[in-house]
PDB file of C-alpha atoms in Angstrom:
ATOM      1  CA  MET A 101      -1.199  25.230   8.506  1.00 79.00           C
ATOM      2  CA  TYR A 102      -4.020  22.948   7.522  1.00 83.00           C
ATOM      3  CA  TYR A 103      -4.037  19.168   7.462  1.00 80.00           C
ATOM      4  CA  ARG A 104      -5.975  16.714   5.391  1.00 79.00           C
ATOM      5  CA  ASN A 105      -8.762  14.920   7.226  1.00 77.00           C
ATOM      6  CA  PRO A 106      -7.672  11.263   7.304  1.00 71.00           C
ATOM      7  CA  THR A 107     -11.114  10.171   6.144  1.00 71.00           C
ATOM      8  CA  SER A 108     -11.073  12.182   2.921  1.00 77.00           C
ATOM      9  CA  LEU A 109     -10.688  10.261  -0.318  1.00 80.00           C
ATOM     10  CA  VAL A 110      -9.645  11.946  -3.556  1.00 86.00           C
ATOM     11  CA  PHE A 111     -10.844  10.582  -6.892  1.00 86.00           C
ATOM     12  CA  GLN A 112      -9.769  11.384 -10.438  1.00 87.00           C
ATOM     13  CA  ASP A 113     -11.500  10.575 -13.708  1.00 85.00           C
ATOM     14  CA  GLY A 114      -9.627  12.258 -16.530  1.00 84.00           C
ATOM     15  CA  ASP A 115      -9.711  15.973 -15.806  1.00 85.00           C
ATOM     16  CA  ASN A 116     -12.478  15.613 -13.212  1.00 89.00           C
ATOM     17  CA  TRP A 117     -11.450  15.616  -9.550  1.00 91.00           C
ATOM     18  CA  TRP A 118     -13.649  15.222  -6.478  1.00 88.00           C
ATOM     19  CA  ILE A 119     -13.355  14.467  -2.773  1.00 86.00           C
ATOM     20  CA  GLU A 120     -15.550  12.343  -0.540  1.00 79.00           C
ATOM     21  CA  THR A 121     -15.402  12.212   3.249  1.00 71.00           C
ATOM     22  CA  SER A 122     -18.234   9.807   4.079  1.00 61.00           C
ATOM     23  CA  THR A 123     -21.189   8.043   2.494  1.00 53.00           C
ATOM     24  CA  GLY A 124     -23.588  10.606   3.930  1.00 58.00           C
ATOM     25  CA  ARG A 125     -22.297  13.589   1.989  1.00 66.00           C
ATOM     26  CA  ASP A 126     -22.263  14.618  -1.620  1.00 76.00           C
ATOM     27  CA  ALA A 127     -18.879  14.622  -3.292  1.00 82.00           C
ATOM     28  CA  THR A 128     -16.962  17.900  -3.305  1.00 86.00           C
ATOM     29  CA  ILE A 129     -15.968  18.803  -6.861  1.00 89.00           C
ATOM     30  CA  VAL A 130     -12.564  20.486  -7.072  1.00 89.00           C
ATOM     31  CA  ASP A 131     -10.316  21.736  -9.820  1.00 89.00           C
ATOM     32  CA  VAL A 132      -7.302  19.788 -11.046  1.00 90.00           C
ATOM     33  CA  ALA A 133      -4.755  21.780  -9.036  1.00 87.00           C
ATOM     34  CA  THR A 134      -6.714  21.424  -5.787  1.00 89.00           C
ATOM     35  CA  GLY A 135      -7.289  17.716  -6.391  1.00 87.00           C
ATOM     36  CA  LYS A 136      -3.608  17.067  -6.983  1.00 87.00           C
ATOM     37  CA  LEU A 137      -2.646  19.095  -3.919  1.00 86.00           C
ATOM     38  CA  ILE A 138      -5.073  17.237  -1.630  1.00 84.00           C
ATOM     39  CA  ALA A 139      -4.143  13.871  -3.133  1.00 83.00           C
ATOM     40  CA  ALA A 140      -0.457  14.490  -2.495  1.00 80.00           C
ATOM     41  CA  ALA A 141      -1.040  15.465   1.133  1.00 76.00           C
ATOM     42  CA  THR A 142      -0.887  12.897   3.908  1.00 68.00           C
ATOM     43  CA  ALA A 143      -2.244  13.187   7.433  1.00 58.00           C
ATOM     44  CA  GLY A 144       1.170  14.301   8.626  1.00 63.00           C
ATOM     45  CA  SER A 145       1.955  16.927   6.002  1.00 68.00           C
ATOM     46  CA  GLY A 146       0.599  20.414   6.304  1.00 79.00           C
ATOM     47  CA  LEU A 147      -0.871  22.643   3.618  1.00 86.00           C
ATOM     48  CA  ASN A 148      -0.511  26.401   3.567  1.00 85.00           C
ATOM     49  CA  SER A 149      -3.644  28.502   3.294  1.00 86.00           C
ATOM     50  CA  ASN A 150      -2.051  30.548   0.496  1.00 86.00           C
ATOM     51  CA  GLU A 151      -2.070  27.436  -1.677  1.00 88.00           C
ATOM     52  CA  PHE A 152      -5.855  27.861  -2.071  1.00 88.00           C
ATOM     53  CA  ASP A 153      -8.058  30.781  -2.940  1.00 87.00           C
ATOM     54  CA  ASP A 154     -10.307  32.065  -0.140  1.00 87.00           C
ATOM     55  CA  ILE A 155     -13.476  30.447  -1.474  1.00 86.00           C
ATOM     56  CA  THR A 156     -11.870  27.040  -1.976  1.00 88.00           C
ATOM     57  CA  LEU A 157     -10.195  27.104   1.444  1.00 89.00           C
ATOM     58  CA  SER A 158     -13.481  28.045   3.138  1.00 88.00           C
ATOM     59  CA  GLN A 159     -15.270  25.193   1.363  1.00 86.00           C
ATOM     60  CA  LEU A 160     -12.621  22.615   2.297  1.00 87.00           C
ATOM     61  CA  VAL A 161     -12.620  23.729   5.928  1.00 86.00           C
ATOM     62  CA  ASP A 162     -16.426  23.844   6.194  1.00 83.00           C
ATOM     63  CA  GLU A 163     -16.688  20.314   4.863  1.00 81.00           C
ATOM     64  CA  GLN A 164     -13.891  19.179   7.196  1.00 79.00           C
ATOM     65  CA  ILE A 165     -11.668  18.066   4.334  1.00 83.00           C
ATOM     66  CA  LEU A 166      -8.936  20.283   5.779  1.00 83.00           C
ATOM     67  CA  LEU A 167      -8.380  20.600   9.532  1.00 81.00           C
ATOM     68  CA  ALA A 168      -6.720  23.605  11.133  1.00 80.00           C
ATOM     69  CA  GLU A 169      -4.645  21.613  13.645  1.00 68.00           C
ATOM     70  CA  PRO A 170      -3.522  17.997  13.541  1.00 57.00           C
ATOM     71  CA  ASN A 171      -4.808  17.380  17.062  1.00 56.00           C
ATOM     72  CA  THR A 172      -8.343  18.452  16.126  1.00 51.00           C
ATOM     73  CA  ALA A 173      -8.873  15.290  14.081  1.00 51.00           C
ATOM     74  CA  ASP A 174     -11.311  12.770  15.529  1.00 54.00           C
ATOM     75  CA  PRO A 175      -9.226  10.095  17.295  1.00 52.00           C
ATOM     76  CA  ARG A 176     -11.293   7.349  15.751  1.00 53.00           C
ATOM     77  CA  SER A 177      -9.919   5.602  12.682  1.00 55.00           C
ATOM     78  CA  GLY A 178     -10.701   6.831   9.208  1.00 56.00           C
ATOM     79  CA  TYR A 179     -12.764   3.716   8.567  1.00 57.00           C
ATOM     80  CA  HIS A 180     -15.051   4.342  11.538  1.00 60.00           C
ATOM     81  CA  LEU A 181     -15.410   7.999  10.664  1.00 57.00           C
ATOM     82  CA  ALA A 182     -16.360   7.136   7.101  1.00 57.00           C
ATOM     83  CA  THR A 183     -18.993   4.614   8.186  1.00 59.00           C
ATOM     84  CA  ARG A 184     -20.504   6.267  11.243  1.00 58.00           C
ATOM     85  CA  ASP A 185     -23.497   7.633   9.301  1.00 56.00           C
ATOM     86  CA  HIS A 186     -24.024   4.591   7.094  1.00 58.00           C
ATOM     87  CA  PRO A 187     -27.672   3.455   7.251  1.00 61.00           C
ATOM     88  CA  PHE A 188     -28.029   0.051   8.888  1.00 69.00           C
ATOM     89  CA  LEU A 189     -31.111  -2.146   8.707  1.00 73.00           C
ATOM     90  CA  ASP A 190     -32.446  -3.384  12.044  1.00 79.00           C
ATOM     91  CA  MET A 191     -32.925  -7.105  11.362  1.00 77.00           C
ATOM     92  CA  SER A 192     -34.452  -7.668  14.811  1.00 84.00           C
ATOM     93  CA  THR A 193     -37.821  -6.386  13.589  1.00 84.00           C
ATOM     94  CA  GLY A 194     -38.557  -9.750  11.957  1.00 85.00           C
ATOM     95  CA  ILE A 195     -40.053 -10.602   8.586  1.00 82.00           C
ATOM     96  CA  ASP A 196     -40.562  -6.969   7.569  1.00 83.00           C
ATOM     97  CA  ALA A 197     -36.833  -6.335   7.864  1.00 83.00           C
ATOM     98  CA  ARG A 198     -36.063  -9.472   5.870  1.00 78.00           C
ATOM     99  CA  ILE A 199     -38.409  -8.405   3.088  1.00 78.00           C
ATOM    100  CA  THR A 200     -36.848  -4.925   3.079  1.00 80.00           C
ATOM    101  CA  ASP A 201     -33.405  -6.474   2.941  1.00 77.00           C
ATOM    102  CA  ALA A 202     -34.490  -8.735   0.071  1.00 77.00           C
ATOM    103  CA  GLU A 203     -35.821  -5.711  -1.818  1.00 78.00           C
ATOM    104  CA  ILE A 204     -32.469  -3.990  -1.367  1.00 77.00           C
ATOM    105  CA  MET A 205     -30.706  -7.093  -2.672  1.00 75.00           C
ATOM    106  CA  ALA A 206     -33.098  -7.282  -5.633  1.00 77.00           C
ATOM    107  CA  GLY A 207     -32.127  -3.725  -6.503  1.00 77.00           C
ATOM    108  CA  TYR A 208     -28.470  -4.690  -6.356  1.00 75.00           C
ATOM    109  CA  VAL A 209     -29.120  -7.633  -8.698  1.00 74.00           C
ATOM    110  CA  GLU A 210     -30.838  -5.344 -11.200  1.00 76.00           C
ATOM    111  CA  SER A 211     -28.043  -2.799 -11.188  1.00 75.00           C
ATOM    112  CA  ASP A 212     -24.955  -5.022 -10.875  1.00 75.00           C
ATOM    113  CA  GLU A 213     -23.801  -8.412 -12.046  1.00 80.00           C
ATOM    114  CA  TYR A 214     -24.033 -10.861  -9.162  1.00 82.00           C
ATOM    115  CA  PRO A 215     -20.527 -12.170  -8.406  1.00 87.00           C
ATOM    116  CA  PRO A 216     -20.032 -15.932  -8.754  1.00 89.00           C
ATOM    117  CA  VAL A 217     -19.962 -17.893  -5.500  1.00 91.00           C
ATOM    118  CA  TYR A 218     -17.375 -20.282  -6.957  1.00 93.00           C
ATOM    119  CA  LEU A 219     -13.891 -19.498  -8.238  1.00 92.00           C
ATOM    120  CA  ASP A 220     -12.656 -21.857 -10.952  1.00 91.00           C
ATOM    121  CA  PHE A 221      -9.425 -22.021 -12.902  1.00 90.00           C
ATOM    122  CA  ASP A 222      -8.380 -24.323 -15.720  1.00 87.00           C
ATOM    123  CA  SER A 223      -6.287 -27.130 -14.293  1.00 88.00           C
ATOM    124  CA  SER A 224      -4.201 -29.997 -15.631  1.00 83.00           C
ATOM    125  CA  GLU A 225      -4.249 -32.041 -12.416  1.00 92.00           C
ATOM    126  CA  THR A 226      -6.685 -32.584  -9.566  1.00 95.00           C
ATOM    127  CA  VAL A 227      -5.996 -33.795  -6.041  1.00 96.00           C
ATOM    128  CA  THR A 228      -9.369 -34.924  -4.720  1.00 96.00           C
ATOM    129  CA  LEU A 229      -9.985 -34.343  -1.018  1.00 97.00           C
ATOM    130  CA  ASP A 230     -12.427 -36.090   1.287  1.00 96.00           C
ATOM    131  CA  ASN A 231     -15.431 -34.210   2.577  1.00 95.00           C
ATOM    132  CA  ALA A 232     -14.577 -33.190   6.127  1.00 95.00           C
ATOM    133  CA  ALA A 233     -18.077 -34.085   7.296  1.00 93.00           C
ATOM    134  CA  ASP A 234     -17.588 -37.715   6.163  1.00 94.00           C
ATOM    135  CA  LEU A 235     -14.284 -38.404   7.911  1.00 94.00           C
ATOM    136  CA  ALA A 236     -14.234 -40.758  10.890  1.00 93.00           C
ATOM    137  CA  THR A 237     -11.713 -40.880  13.719  1.00 92.00           C
ATOM    138  CA  ASP A 238      -9.952 -44.013  12.419  1.00 92.00           C
ATOM    139  CA  GLU A 239      -9.447 -42.436   8.993  1.00 92.00           C
ATOM    140  CA  LEU A 240      -7.980 -39.330  10.554  1.00 93.00           C
ATOM    141  CA  ARG A 241      -5.707 -41.384  12.782  1.00 92.00           C
ATOM    142  CA  ASN A 242      -4.223 -43.408   9.916  1.00 91.00           C
ATOM    143  CA  SER A 243      -4.229 -41.157   6.839  1.00 95.00           C
ATOM    144  CA  PRO A 244      -2.315 -37.846   6.536  1.00 95.00           C
ATOM    145  CA  LEU A 245      -4.249 -37.075   3.343  1.00 96.00           C
ATOM    146  CA  CYS A 246      -7.486 -37.414   5.327  1.00 96.00           C
ATOM    147  CA  GLN A 247      -6.007 -35.067   7.908  1.00 97.00           C
ATOM    148  CA  LEU A 248      -5.189 -32.534   5.200  1.00 97.00           C
ATOM    149  CA  SER A 249      -8.723 -32.977   3.860  1.00 97.00           C
ATOM    150  CA  LEU A 250     -10.174 -32.199   7.279  1.00 97.00           C
ATOM    151  CA  ILE A 251      -8.041 -29.064   7.645  1.00 98.00           C
ATOM    152  CA  VAL A 252      -8.832 -27.674   4.187  1.00 98.00           C
ATOM    153  CA  SER A 253     -12.348 -28.969   3.559  1.00 97.00           C
ATOM    154  CA  GLY A 254     -13.340 -28.365   7.147  1.00 97.00           C
ATOM    155  CA  THR A 255     -12.502 -24.694   6.688  1.00 97.00           C
ATOM    156  CA  PHE A 256     -13.334 -23.859   3.077  1.00 97.00           C
ATOM    157  CA  GLY A 257     -15.531 -26.761   1.997  1.00 96.00           C
ATOM    158  CA  VAL A 258     -19.176 -26.237   1.098  1.00 95.00           C
ATOM    159  CA  ARG A 259     -21.611 -27.663   3.636  1.00 95.00           C
ATOM    160  CA  ARG A 260     -24.744 -26.564   1.805  1.00 93.00           C
ATOM    161  CA  ARG A 261     -25.656 -24.543  -1.267  1.00 92.00           C
ATOM    162  CA  GLN A 262     -28.742 -22.360  -1.308  1.00 89.00           C
ATOM    163  CA  ALA A 263     -30.024 -21.928  -4.836  1.00 91.00           C
ATOM    164  CA  PRO A 264     -31.488 -18.599  -5.949  1.00 86.00           C
ATOM    165  CA  TYR A 265     -35.243 -18.286  -5.981  1.00 84.00           C
ATOM    166  CA  TYR A 266     -38.003 -15.710  -6.204  1.00 81.00           C
ATOM    167  CA  ASP A 267     -41.380 -15.706  -4.455  1.00 80.00           C
ATOM    168  CA  PRO A 268     -43.830 -13.683  -6.573  1.00 81.00           C
ATOM    169  CA  ASP A 269     -46.416 -13.528  -3.757  1.00 79.00           C
ATOM    170  CA  SER A 270     -44.180 -11.784  -1.240  1.00 70.00           C
ATOM    171  CA  GLY A 271     -41.688 -10.334  -3.707  1.00 68.00           C
ATOM    172  CA  TYR A 272     -38.912 -12.090  -1.806  1.00 72.00           C
ATOM    173  CA  HIS A 273     -35.760 -12.527  -3.881  1.00 73.00           C
ATOM    174  CA  GLN A 274     -32.994 -14.843  -2.678  1.00 78.00           C
ATOM    175  CA  VAL A 275     -29.580 -14.837  -4.331  1.00 83.00           C
ATOM    176  CA  GLU A 276     -27.338 -17.883  -4.506  1.00 87.00           C
ATOM    177  CA  LEU A 277     -25.403 -18.588  -1.314  1.00 88.00           C
ATOM    178  CA  LEU A 278     -22.875 -21.111  -0.038  1.00 91.00           C
ATOM    179  CA  LEU A 279     -22.792 -22.211   3.574  1.00 91.00           C
ATOM    180  CA  LYS A 280     -19.506 -23.376   5.068  1.00 94.00           C
ATOM    181  CA  SER A 281     -18.240 -24.446   8.469  1.00 93.00           C
ATOM    182  CA  ILE A 282     -16.990 -20.965   9.326  1.00 93.00           C
ATOM    183  CA  PRO A 283     -19.301 -17.972   9.809  1.00 90.00           C
ATOM    184  CA  SER A 284     -19.327 -15.261   7.168  1.00 89.00           C
ATOM    185  CA  GLY A 285     -21.214 -11.986   7.074  1.00 81.00           C
ATOM    186  CA  GLY A 286     -24.285 -12.400   4.916  1.00 78.00           C
ATOM    187  CA  GLY A 287     -23.071 -15.800   3.734  1.00 81.00           C
ATOM    188  CA  ARG A 288     -20.689 -14.121   1.302  1.00 87.00           C
ATOM    189  CA  HIS A 289     -17.574 -16.224   2.079  1.00 92.00           C
ATOM    190  CA  PRO A 290     -15.134 -14.039   0.116  1.00 93.00           C
ATOM    191  CA  THR A 291     -12.008 -15.857   1.374  1.00 96.00           C
ATOM    192  CA  GLU A 292     -10.404 -18.233  -1.137  1.00 96.00           C
ATOM    193  CA  LEU A 293      -7.471 -20.566  -0.482  1.00 97.00           C
ATOM    194  CA  PHE A 294      -4.359 -21.071  -2.593  1.00 97.00           C
ATOM    195  CA  VAL A 295      -1.837 -23.736  -1.613  1.00 97.00           C
ATOM    196  CA  GLU A 296       1.838 -24.061  -2.423  1.00 96.00           C
ATOM    197  CA  ILE A 297       3.001 -27.628  -1.817  1.00 95.00           C
ATOM    198  CA  LEU A 298       6.713 -27.685  -1.028  1.00 93.00           C
ATOM    199  CA  ARG A 299       6.846 -31.339  -0.038  1.00 94.00           C
ATOM    200  CA  ALA A 300       4.206 -34.067   0.160  1.00 96.00           C
ATOM    201  CA  PRO A 301       4.150 -37.853  -0.323  1.00 94.00           C
ATOM    202  CA  ASN A 302       2.959 -38.802  -3.813  1.00 89.00           C
ATOM    203  CA  ILE A 303       2.162 -35.201  -4.831  1.00 94.00           C
ATOM    204  CA  ILE A 304       4.513 -33.267  -7.084  1.00 94.00           C
ATOM    205  CA  PRO A 305       5.293 -29.865  -5.523  1.00 95.00           C
ATOM    206  CA  GLY A 306       3.601 -26.874  -7.095  1.00 95.00           C
ATOM    207  CA  GLN A 307       0.910 -24.236  -6.754  1.00 95.00           C
ATOM    208  CA  PHE A 308      -2.757 -25.163  -6.288  1.00 96.00           C
ATOM    209  CA  HIS A 309      -6.140 -23.537  -5.794  1.00 96.00           C
ATOM    210  CA  TYR A 310      -8.739 -25.127  -3.531  1.00 97.00           C
ATOM    211  CA  ARG A 311     -11.847 -25.489  -5.698  1.00 97.00           C
ATOM    212  CA  ALA A 312     -14.845 -25.430  -3.397  1.00 96.00           C
ATOM    213  CA  ARG A 313     -17.155 -26.597  -6.183  1.00 95.00           C
ATOM    214  CA  THR A 314     -15.419 -30.003  -6.369  1.00 96.00           C
ATOM    215  CA  ASN A 315     -13.641 -30.131  -2.971  1.00 97.00           C
ATOM    216  CA  SER A 316     -10.275 -30.588  -4.632  1.00 97.00           C
ATOM    217  CA  LEU A 317      -6.869 -29.011  -5.059  1.00 97.00           C
ATOM    218  CA  GLU A 318      -6.421 -27.912  -8.670  1.00 97.00           C
ATOM    219  CA  ARG A 319      -2.868 -27.597  -9.930  1.00 96.00           C
ATOM    220  CA  LEU A 320      -2.057 -24.188 -11.407  1.00 94.00           C
ATOM    221  CA  PRO A 321       0.537 -23.356 -14.065  1.00 91.00           C
ATOM    222  CA  PRO A 322       4.043 -22.587 -12.756  1.00 88.00           C
ATOM    223  CA  SER A 323       4.463 -19.083 -11.350  1.00 86.00           C
ATOM    224  CA  PHE A 324       0.700 -18.529 -11.412  1.00 90.00           C
ATOM    225  CA  LEU A 325       1.005 -16.946  -7.966  1.00 91.00           C
ATOM    226  CA  SER A 326       3.311 -14.182  -6.844  1.00 89.00           C
ATOM    227  CA  PRO A 327       3.539 -14.892  -3.112  1.00 90.00           C
ATOM    228  CA  PRO A 328       5.389 -12.808  -0.535  1.00 87.00           C
ATOM    229  CA  PRO A 329       8.604 -14.193   0.952  1.00 82.00           C
ATOM    230  CA  LEU A 330       7.983 -16.467   3.913  1.00 75.00           C
ATOM    231  CA  GLU A 331      10.393 -18.127   6.277  1.00 71.00           C
ATOM    232  CA  THR A 332      12.556 -20.725   4.567  1.00 63.00           C
ATOM    233  CA  ASP A 333      13.941 -22.525   7.602  1.00 67.00           C
ATOM    234  CA  GLY A 334      14.396 -26.219   7.061  1.00 76.00           C
ATOM    235  CA  SER A 335      11.490 -28.464   7.965  1.00 85.00           C
ATOM    236  CA  ASP A 336      11.568 -32.193   8.649  1.00 89.00           C
ATOM    237  CA  ALA A 337       7.823 -32.511   8.040  1.00 93.00           C
ATOM    238  CA  ASP A 338       6.560 -35.046   5.519  1.00 95.00           C
ATOM    239  CA  TRP A 339       3.938 -32.500   4.448  1.00 96.00           C
ATOM    240  CA  HIS A 340       5.250 -28.958   4.047  1.00 95.00           C
ATOM    241  CA  LEU A 341       2.762 -26.478   2.586  1.00 96.00           C
ATOM    242  CA  ARG A 342       2.237 -22.748   2.365  1.00 96.00           C
ATOM    243  CA  LEU A 343      -1.335 -21.487   2.530  1.00 97.00           C
ATOM    244  CA  TYR A 344      -2.458 -18.178   1.052  1.00 97.00           C
ATOM    245  CA  MET A 345      -5.821 -16.649   1.940  1.00 97.00           C
ATOM    246  CA  VAL A 346      -7.078 -14.136  -0.603  1.00 96.00           C
ATOM    247  CA  SER A 347     -10.340 -12.237  -0.775  1.00 94.00           C
ATOM    248  CA  ALA A 348     -12.843 -12.293  -3.636  1.00 91.00           C
ATOM    249  CA  VAL A 349     -13.730  -8.726  -2.710  1.00 87.00           C
ATOM    250  CA  ARG A 350     -16.736  -8.398  -5.014  1.00 86.00           C
ATOM    251  CA  ARG A 351     -18.673 -11.020  -3.062  1.00 87.00           C
ATOM    252  CA  ALA A 352     -18.635  -8.866   0.048  1.00 84.00           C
ATOM    253  CA  MET A 353     -18.945  -5.616  -1.887  1.00 81.00           C
ATOM    254  CA  PHE A 354     -22.162  -6.793  -3.536  1.00 78.00           C
ATOM    255  CA  ARG A 355     -23.804  -7.319  -0.148  1.00 74.00           C
ATOM    256  CA  TYR A 356     -22.275  -4.597   1.997  1.00 73.00           C
ATOM    257  CA  ARG A 357     -21.110  -2.044  -0.581  1.00 68.00           C
ATOM    258  CA  ASP A 358     -18.109   0.161   0.167  1.00 64.00           C
ATOM    259  CA  PRO A 359     -18.563   1.201   3.806  1.00 61.00           C
ATOM    260  CA  ARG A 360     -19.012  -2.183   5.479  1.00 68.00           C
ATOM    261  CA  SER A 361     -17.140  -4.541   3.140  1.00 76.00           C
ATOM    262  CA  PHE A 362     -13.683  -3.921   4.557  1.00 79.00           C
ATOM    263  CA  ARG A 363     -14.721  -5.117   7.997  1.00 81.00           C
ATOM    264  CA  ALA A 364     -16.566  -8.136   6.579  1.00 85.00           C
ATOM    265  CA  ILE A 365     -13.545  -9.156   4.502  1.00 89.00           C
ATOM    266  CA  LEU A 366     -11.113  -8.994   7.411  1.00 91.00           C
ATOM    267  CA  VAL A 367     -13.441 -10.807   9.806  1.00 92.00           C
ATOM    268  CA  ASP A 368     -14.005 -13.536   7.217  1.00 93.00           C
ATOM    269  CA  ALA A 369     -10.270 -14.127   6.796  1.00 95.00           C
ATOM    270  CA  GLY A 370      -9.862 -14.178  10.573  1.00 95.00           C
ATOM    271  CA  HIS A 371     -12.501 -16.898  10.937  1.00 96.00           C
ATOM    272  CA  ALA A 372     -10.756 -18.992   8.271  1.00 97.00           C
ATOM    273  CA  ASP A 373      -7.376 -18.548   9.934  1.00 97.00           C
ATOM    274  CA  GLY A 374      -8.769 -19.578  13.319  1.00 96.00           C
ATOM    275  CA  GLN A 375     -10.467 -22.658  11.874  1.00 97.00           C
ATOM    276  CA  LEU A 376      -7.275 -23.739  10.107  1.00 97.00           C
ATOM    277  CA  ALA A 377      -5.356 -23.437  13.366  1.00 97.00           C
ATOM    278  CA  ALA A 378      -7.967 -25.405  15.331  1.00 97.00           C
ATOM    279  CA  LEU A 379      -8.232 -28.270  12.828  1.00 97.00           C
ATOM    280  CA  ALA A 380      -4.466 -28.457  12.354  1.00 97.00           C
ATOM    281  CA  ALA A 381      -4.010 -28.778  16.125  1.00 97.00           C
ATOM    282  CA  TYR A 382      -6.677 -31.494  16.229  1.00 96.00           C
ATOM    283  CA  CYS A 383      -4.717 -33.456  13.605  1.00 96.00           C
ATOM    284  CA  ASN A 384      -1.372 -32.858  15.378  1.00 96.00           C
ATOM    285  CA  TRP A 385      -0.164 -30.737  12.470  1.00 97.00           C
ATOM    286  CA  ASN A 386       1.712 -27.498  12.913  1.00 96.00           C
ATOM    287  CA  TYR A 387       0.159 -24.302  11.559  1.00 97.00           C
ATOM    288  CA  ARG A 388       1.375 -20.736  11.930  1.00 95.00           C
ATOM    289  CA  SER A 389       0.255 -17.666  10.045  1.00 95.00           C
ATOM    290  CA  CYS A 390       0.885 -13.971   9.588  1.00 93.00           C
ATOM    291  CA  VAL A 391      -0.702 -10.993   7.881  1.00 93.00           C
ATOM    292  CA  THR A 392       0.858 -10.499   4.439  1.00 93.00           C
ATOM    293  CA  PRO A 393      -1.267  -8.082   2.390  1.00 92.00           C
ATOM    294  CA  LYS A 394      -0.404  -7.983  -1.294  1.00 91.00           C
ATOM    295  CA  MET A 395      -2.687  -6.502  -3.924  1.00 87.00           C
ATOM    296  CA  GLU A 396      -1.043  -8.156  -6.929  1.00 86.00           C
ATOM    297  CA  PHE A 397      -0.955 -11.751  -5.759  1.00 90.00           C
ATOM    298  CA  LEU A 398      -1.883 -13.375  -9.061  1.00 89.00           C
ATOM    299  CA  THR A 399       0.460 -12.971 -12.008  1.00 83.00           C
ATOM    300  CA  ALA A 400      -0.569 -11.241 -15.227  1.00 61.00           C
ATOM    301  CA  GLN A 401      -1.347 -14.580 -16.858  1.00 59.00           C
ATOM    302  CA  ALA A 402      -3.998 -15.159 -14.200  1.00 56.00           C
ATOM    303  CA  ASP A 403      -6.004 -12.169 -15.480  1.00 56.00           C
ATOM    304  CA  GLN A 404      -5.680 -10.133 -12.302  1.00 49.00           C
ATOM    305  CA  ASP A 405      -8.157  -7.506 -13.455  1.00 49.00           C
ATOM    306  CA  LYS A 406     -10.850 -10.146 -13.874  1.00 57.00           C
ATOM    307  CA  TYR A 407     -10.437 -11.830 -10.513  1.00 57.00           C
ATOM    308  CA  GLY A 408      -9.184  -9.002  -8.278  1.00 75.00           C
ATOM    309  CA  LEU A 409      -7.957 -11.275  -5.488  1.00 89.00           C
ATOM    310  CA  PRO A 410      -5.778  -9.428  -2.963  1.00 91.00           C
ATOM    311  CA  LEU A 411      -3.762 -11.569  -0.584  1.00 94.00           C
ATOM    312  CA  LEU A 412      -4.566 -11.007   3.093  1.00 95.00           C
ATOM    313  CA  MET A 413      -2.858 -13.747   5.105  1.00 95.00           C
ATOM    314  CA  SER A 414      -0.259 -16.479   4.633  1.00 96.00           C
ATOM    315  CA  GLY A 415       0.431 -19.576   6.678  1.00 95.00           C
ATOM    316  CA  ILE A 416       2.792 -22.533   6.903  1.00 95.00           C
ATOM    317  CA  LEU A 417       1.267 -25.975   7.425  1.00 96.00           C
ATOM    318  CA  GLU A 418       3.371 -28.995   8.422  1.00 96.00           C
ATOM    319  CA  GLY A 419       2.293 -32.593   8.939  1.00 95.00           C
ATOM    320  CA  TRP A 420       3.956 -35.896   9.659  1.00 92.00           C
ATOM    321  CA  SER A 421       3.027 -39.362   8.407  1.00 85.00           C
TER     322      SER A 421
END
């Protein structure tokens, strides 16, 4: 019995099938039958050698797409196996490394459309928030809306925008970046926040998106989001909100490409979750979260294919006046 290497990925484009095991190898072209057979196999299901011809089996074994015994697989995760030979740039070498990195980025800009650093939707209503950096202790003590502003703007608000520029003397090319309070690999900040207000003084309940460009909550059409079920226990809080952290994957993909983006996306969401928890505690609000991955978080009317915003984490935020 042979078993599929957990790092192997099977791709199909019409009648063309191929398999990739890491970024350091050329794709293995296979016929339709072999592609379907490998695609249907999981790490725990075996494949008989008589299901392949001798040449195909030898090729799949040599390239470690099929493993003879399940316990011969590398104990490391598929992600680490797939990225172990990815070329990394040593940024500790100084300006030369930065120029090399900028040249790489310039090549990306030439070959791909640079993803927007802002996410905007059409909205019929705006709830303007205060800039977290401008809030004083007295305001936070006396205003729940200021407290909400600190929690949201202090996590996702823009602290500084770096405009794109090009230096013809050095050939240095800088893409547009946003800097926020939380760290983010390469300044990509892929995590976006959606808010479902269940109860709040002077705000009609509904679904909102936090627009970083204007530091505001923008009301979305009804049923714009398709959130996972969360706890529905009664709450006596004056402010009862659900927070949804999604990832604008293309922002990270543009910088880190396939191998490293997954890690950057998860770490980014983790930083946002930690900052929300810290600021909520500072304001004496209650915040709790959980991992709730959902690929189709936006409804069809939100043009899911255009935005591609998978949900990663959800949280419940409660505050008292």
